Coordinates of N, CA, C and O in Angstrom, one line a residue:
M1 N -10.4 45.1 -160.2 CA -10.1 46.6 -160.5 C -8.8 46.7 -161.0 O -7.9 46.2 -160.5
A2 N -8.6 47.3 -162.2 CA -7.2 47.4 -162.8 C -6.4 48.4 -162.3 O -6.9 49.4 -161.5
P3 N -5.1 48.0 -162.1 CA -4.1 49.0 -161.4 C -4.4 50.4 -162.0 O -4.5 50.7 -163.1
G4 N -4.5 51.4 -161.0 CA -4.6 52.9 -161.4 C -5.9 53.1 -161.7 O -6.1 54.4 -162.0
S5 N -6.9 52.3 -161.8 CA -8.3 52.7 -162.1 C -9.1 53.1 -161.0 O -8.7 52.8 -159.8
R6 N -10.1 53.8 -161.1 CA -10.9 54.3 -160.1 C -12.3 53.7 -160.3 O -12.8 53.7 -161.3
P7 N -13.0 53.4 -159.2 CA -14.3 52.7 -159.2 C -15.3 53.6 -160.0 O -15.4 54.9 -159.7
A8 N -16.1 53.0 -160.8 CA -17.1 53.9 -161.4 C -18.1 54.6 -160.4 O -18.3 54.0 -159.4
G9 N -18.5 55.8 -160.7 CA -19.3 56.5 -159.8 C -18.5 56.8 -158.5 O -19.4 57.2 -157.4
S10 N -17.4 57.0 -158.4 CA -16.6 57.2 -157.2 C -16.2 58.8 -157.2 O -16.2 59.5 -158.2
A11 N -16.2 59.3 -155.8 CA -15.9 60.7 -155.8 C -14.3 60.7 -155.3 O -13.8 59.7 -154.9
P12 N -13.7 61.7 -155.3 CA -12.5 62.0 -154.7 C -12.3 61.5 -153.3 O -13.3 61.5 -152.6
A13 N -11.3 60.8 -152.9 CA -11.1 60.1 -151.7 C -10.4 61.1 -150.7 O -9.9 62.1 -151.1
R14 N -10.5 60.7 -149.5 CA -9.8 61.5 -148.4 C -8.8 60.6 -147.6 O -9.0 59.3 -147.6
S15 N -7.8 61.2 -147.1 CA -6.9 60.4 -146.3 C -7.2 60.4 -144.7 O -7.8 61.3 -144.3
S16 N -7.0 59.3 -144.2 CA -7.1 59.1 -142.7 C -5.9 58.4 -142.0 O -5.6 57.3 -142.6
W17 N -5.3 59.0 -141.1 CA -4.0 58.4 -140.6 C -4.5 57.8 -139.2 O -5.2 58.5 -138.5
S18 N -4.2 56.6 -139.0 CA -4.5 56.1 -137.7 C -3.4 55.2 -137.1 O -2.6 54.6 -137.8
N19 N -3.4 55.0 -135.8 CA -2.5 54.1 -135.1 C -3.4 53.0 -134.4 O -3.9 53.3 -133.5
P20 N -3.6 51.8 -135.0 CA -4.5 50.9 -134.5 C -4.2 50.3 -133.1 O -5.0 49.5 -132.6
A21 N -3.0 50.5 -132.7 CA -2.6 50.0 -131.4 C -2.8 48.6 -131.4 O -2.6 47.8 -132.5
S22 N -3.3 48.0 -130.3 CA -3.2 46.7 -130.1 C -4.8 46.1 -130.1 O -5.1 45.0 -130.0
Q23 N -5.8 47.1 -130.2 CA -7.2 46.7 -130.1 C -7.6 46.0 -131.5 O -7.1 46.4 -132.5
P24 N -8.6 45.0 -131.5 CA -8.9 44.3 -132.6 C -9.5 45.3 -133.5 O -10.5 46.1 -133.1
W25 N -9.2 45.4 -134.9 CA -9.7 46.2 -135.8 C -9.1 46.0 -137.2 O -8.1 45.2 -137.2
T26 N -9.9 46.1 -138.2 CA -9.5 45.7 -139.5 C -8.0 46.1 -139.8 O -7.1 45.2 -140.3
A27 N -7.7 47.3 -139.6 CA -6.4 47.9 -139.9 C -5.3 47.1 -139.1 O -4.3 46.7 -139.6
R28 N -5.5 46.8 -137.7 CA -4.6 46.0 -137.0 C -4.4 44.6 -137.7 O -3.3 44.2 -137.7
E29 N -5.4 44.1 -137.9 CA -5.5 42.6 -138.4 C -4.7 42.6 -139.7 O -3.6 41.7 -139.9
I30 N -4.8 43.5 -140.6 CA -4.1 43.6 -141.9 C -2.6 43.9 -141.7 O -1.7 43.5 -142.3
L31 N -2.4 45.0 -140.9 CA -0.9 45.4 -140.5 C -0.3 44.4 -140.0 O 1.0 44.1 -140.2
D32 N -0.9 43.5 -139.1 CA -0.3 42.4 -138.4 C 0.2 41.3 -139.6 O 1.3 40.7 -139.3
R33 N -0.7 41.1 -140.4 CA -0.4 40.1 -141.6 C 0.7 40.8 -142.6 O 1.4 39.8 -143.1
R34 N 0.5 41.9 -142.9 CA 1.2 42.5 -144.0 C 2.5 43.4 -143.7 O 3.3 43.7 -144.4
G35 N 2.6 43.7 -142.4 CA 3.5 44.7 -141.9 C 3.0 46.1 -142.0 O 2.1 46.3 -142.4
E36 N 3.9 47.1 -141.5 CA 3.5 48.5 -141.3 C 3.6 49.1 -142.6 O 4.1 48.7 -143.7
G37 N 2.6 50.1 -142.7 CA 2.5 50.9 -144.0 C 1.0 51.2 -144.4 O 0.2 50.9 -143.6
V38 N 0.8 51.6 -145.5 CA -0.5 51.9 -145.8 C -1.2 50.7 -146.1 O -0.8 49.7 -146.8
F39 N -2.4 50.5 -145.6 CA -3.2 49.1 -145.8 C -4.2 49.4 -146.8 O -4.8 48.4 -147.2
A40 N -4.8 50.6 -147.0 CA -5.9 50.6 -147.9 C -6.1 52.1 -148.5 O -5.7 53.0 -148.0
I41 N -6.6 52.1 -149.7 CA -6.9 53.4 -150.4 C -8.5 53.4 -150.4 O -9.0 52.4 -151.1
G42 N -9.1 54.4 -149.9 CA -10.6 54.4 -149.8 C -11.1 55.3 -151.0 O -10.6 56.3 -151.4
Y43 N -12.4 54.8 -151.4 CA -13.0 55.6 -152.3 C -14.6 55.7 -152.0 O -15.1 54.7 -151.5
L44 N -15.2 56.9 -152.1 CA -16.7 57.0 -151.8 C -17.2 56.6 -153.2 O -16.9 57.1 -154.3
V45 N -18.2 55.8 -153.1 CA -19.0 55.3 -154.3 C -20.6 55.5 -154.1 O -20.9 55.4 -153.0
D46 N -21.2 55.5 -155.2 CA -22.5 55.7 -155.2 C -23.3 54.4 -154.8 O -24.4 54.4 -154.2
D47 N -22.8 53.4 -155.1 CA -23.4 52.0 -154.9 C -22.5 50.9 -154.7 O -21.8 50.3 -155.5
V48 N -22.3 50.7 -153.4 CA -21.2 49.6 -152.9 C -21.5 48.3 -153.6 O -20.7 47.5 -154.1
A49 N -22.8 47.7 -153.4 CA -23.1 46.5 -153.9 C -22.8 46.4 -155.4 O -22.2 45.4 -155.8
A50 N -23.1 47.3 -156.2 CA -23.0 47.3 -157.6 C -21.4 47.2 -157.8 O -20.9 46.6 -158.6
Q51 N -20.6 48.1 -157.1 CA -19.2 48.1 -157.4 C -18.5 46.8 -156.9 O -17.6 46.4 -157.5
L52 N -19.0 46.2 -155.8 CA -18.5 44.9 -155.4 C -18.7 44.0 -156.4 O -17.8 43.1 -156.7
H53 N -19.8 43.7 -157.0 CA -20.1 42.8 -158.2 C -19.1 43.1 -159.3 O -18.6 42.2 -159.8
A54 N -19.0 44.3 -159.6 CA -18.1 44.6 -160.9 C -16.6 44.3 -160.6 O -15.9 43.7 -161.4
S55 N -16.2 44.6 -159.3 CA -14.8 44.2 -158.8 C -14.5 42.8 -158.8 O -13.4 42.4 -159.2
V56 N -15.4 42.0 -158.3 CA -15.4 40.6 -158.2 C -15.2 40.0 -159.5 O -14.4 39.1 -159.9
A57 N -16.2 40.4 -160.4 CA -16.1 39.9 -161.8 C -14.8 40.3 -162.4 O -14.4 39.6 -163.3
A58 N -14.1 41.4 -162.1 CA -12.7 41.8 -162.6 C -11.7 41.0 -162.0 O -10.4 41.3 -162.3
G59 N -11.9 40.3 -160.9 CA -11.0 39.4 -160.2 C -10.4 39.8 -158.8 O -9.6 39.3 -158.3
A60 N -11.1 40.9 -158.3 CA -10.7 41.2 -157.0 C -11.3 40.2 -156.0 O -12.3 39.5 -156.1
R61 N -10.7 40.1 -154.7 CA -11.1 39.3 -153.8 C -11.7 40.1 -152.6 O -10.9 41.2 -152.3
V62 N -12.8 39.8 -152.1 CA -13.4 40.7 -151.0 C -12.8 40.2 -149.8 O -12.8 39.0 -149.3
E63 N -12.2 41.1 -149.0 CA -11.6 40.9 -147.5 C -12.8 41.1 -146.6 O -12.8 40.2 -145.6
Q64 N -13.5 42.1 -146.8 CA -14.5 42.2 -145.6 C -15.7 43.1 -146.2 O -15.3 44.1 -147.0
V65 N -16.8 43.0 -145.8 CA -18.0 43.7 -146.1 C -18.7 44.2 -144.8 O -18.7 43.4 -143.8
R66 N -18.9 45.4 -144.8 CA -19.5 46.1 -143.7 C -20.9 46.8 -143.8 O -21.0 47.4 -145.0
P67 N -21.8 46.6 -143.1 CA -22.0 45.7 -142.0 C -22.2 44.4 -142.2 O -21.8 43.5 -141.5
D68 N -22.8 44.1 -143.4 CA -23.1 42.7 -143.9 C -23.2 42.7 -145.4 O -23.4 43.7 -146.0
T69 N -23.4 41.5 -145.9 CA -23.3 41.2 -147.3 C -24.7 41.7 -147.8 O -25.0 41.8 -149.0
Q70 N -25.7 41.6 -147.1 CA -27.2 41.8 -147.5 C -27.4 43.3 -147.7 O -28.2 43.9 -148.6
H71 N -26.5 44.4 -146.9 CA -26.7 45.6 -147.0 C -25.4 46.4 -146.9 O -25.1 47.0 -145.9
P72 N -24.5 46.1 -147.8 CA -23.2 46.7 -147.9 C -23.2 48.3 -147.8 O -23.8 48.8 -148.8
V73 N -22.5 48.8 -147.0 CA -22.1 50.2 -147.2 C -20.6 50.4 -147.1 O -20.1 51.5 -147.2
G74 N -19.9 49.5 -147.0 CA -18.4 49.5 -147.0 C -17.8 48.1 -147.4 O -18.6 47.1 -146.9
A75 N -16.6 48.1 -148.0 CA -16.0 46.9 -148.2 C -14.6 47.1 -148.5 O -14.1 48.1 -149.0
Y76 N -13.8 46.1 -148.0 CA -12.3 46.1 -148.4 C -12.2 45.0 -149.5 O -12.5 43.9 -149.5
L77 N -11.5 45.4 -150.5 CA -11.2 44.5 -151.6 C -9.8 44.4 -151.9 O -8.8 45.3 -151.7
D78 N -9.3 43.2 -152.2 CA -7.8 42.9 -152.6 C -7.6 42.5 -154.0 O -8.3 41.6 -154.4
G79 N -6.9 43.4 -154.7 CA -6.8 43.3 -156.1 C -5.5 42.5 -156.4 O -5.2 42.3 -157.6
G80 N -4.9 42.1 -155.5 CA -3.7 41.3 -155.6 C -2.4 42.0 -155.4 O -1.2 41.5 -155.4
S81 N -2.4 43.3 -155.2 CA -1.2 44.1 -155.1 C -0.7 44.2 -153.6 O 0.5 44.6 -153.4
G82 N -1.5 43.8 -152.7 CA -1.2 44.0 -151.3 C -1.7 45.1 -150.7 O -1.7 45.3 -149.4
L83 N -2.2 46.2 -151.5 CA -2.9 47.2 -150.9 C -4.4 47.1 -151.0 O -4.7 46.7 -152.3
L84 N -5.0 47.2 -150.1 CA -6.6 47.1 -150.3 C -7.2 48.4 -150.7 O -6.8 49.5 -150.6
V85 N -8.4 48.1 -151.3 CA -9.2 49.3 -151.8 C -10.5 49.1 -150.9 O -11.0 48.2 -150.7
D86 N -10.7 50.4 -150.3 CA -11.8 50.5 -149.3 C -13.0 51.2 -150.0 O -12.8 52.4 -150.3
L87 N -14.1 50.5 -150.3 CA -15.2 51.1 -150.9 C -16.1 51.6 -149.9 O -16.3 50.7 -148.8
V88 N -16.6 52.9 -149.9 CA -17.5 53.5 -148.9 C -18.6 54.1 -149.5 O -18.4 54.9 -150.4
Q89 N -19.7 53.7 -149.0 CA -21.1 54.2 -149.6 C -21.2 55.7 -149.3 O -21.2 56.1 -148.2
S90 N -21.3 56.5 -150.5 CA -21.3 57.9 -150.2 C -22.7 58.3 -149.4 O -23.8 57.7 -149.8
G91 N -22.4 59.1 -148.5 CA -23.6 59.5 -147.7 C -23.9 58.6 -146.5 O -24.8 58.8 -145.6
S92 N -23.2 57.5 -146.4 CA -23.6 56.6 -145.3 C -22.8 57.0 -143.9 O -21.8 57.9 -144.0
S93 N -23.1 56.4 -142.8 CA -22.4 56.8 -141.7 C -21.0 56.3 -141.6 O -20.2 56.8 -140.9
W94 N -20.7 55.3 -142.5 CA -19.3 54.8 -142.5 C -18.3 56.0 -143.2 O -17.3 55.9 -143.1
S95 N -19.0 56.8 -144.1 CA -18.3 57.8 -144.8 C -17.8 59.0 -143.9 O -17.1 59.8 -144.5
G96 N -18.3 58.9 -142.6 CA -17.7 59.9 -141.7 C -18.0 61.3 -142.1 O -17.5 62.3 -141.9

């Protein structure tokens, strides 16, 4: 994904502030590796699988797919900037 671009079919994102404490969690693992700060920018998308395919083709690296690669409803992508992109399937239980 190009810097500053928004995934195709995505809706406006919302912010979520959290303190992952010491419990195992994606945010905690990423903050432990990269230091304190924003770890991801999230986007609601119509089709996570299609966006994953397009993002990988554009050079993004997949950090994590939720719940699994066969039925993705969420994914963390690393485009190389150090800030992750969180893709969340619109209407899924992951979109809160």
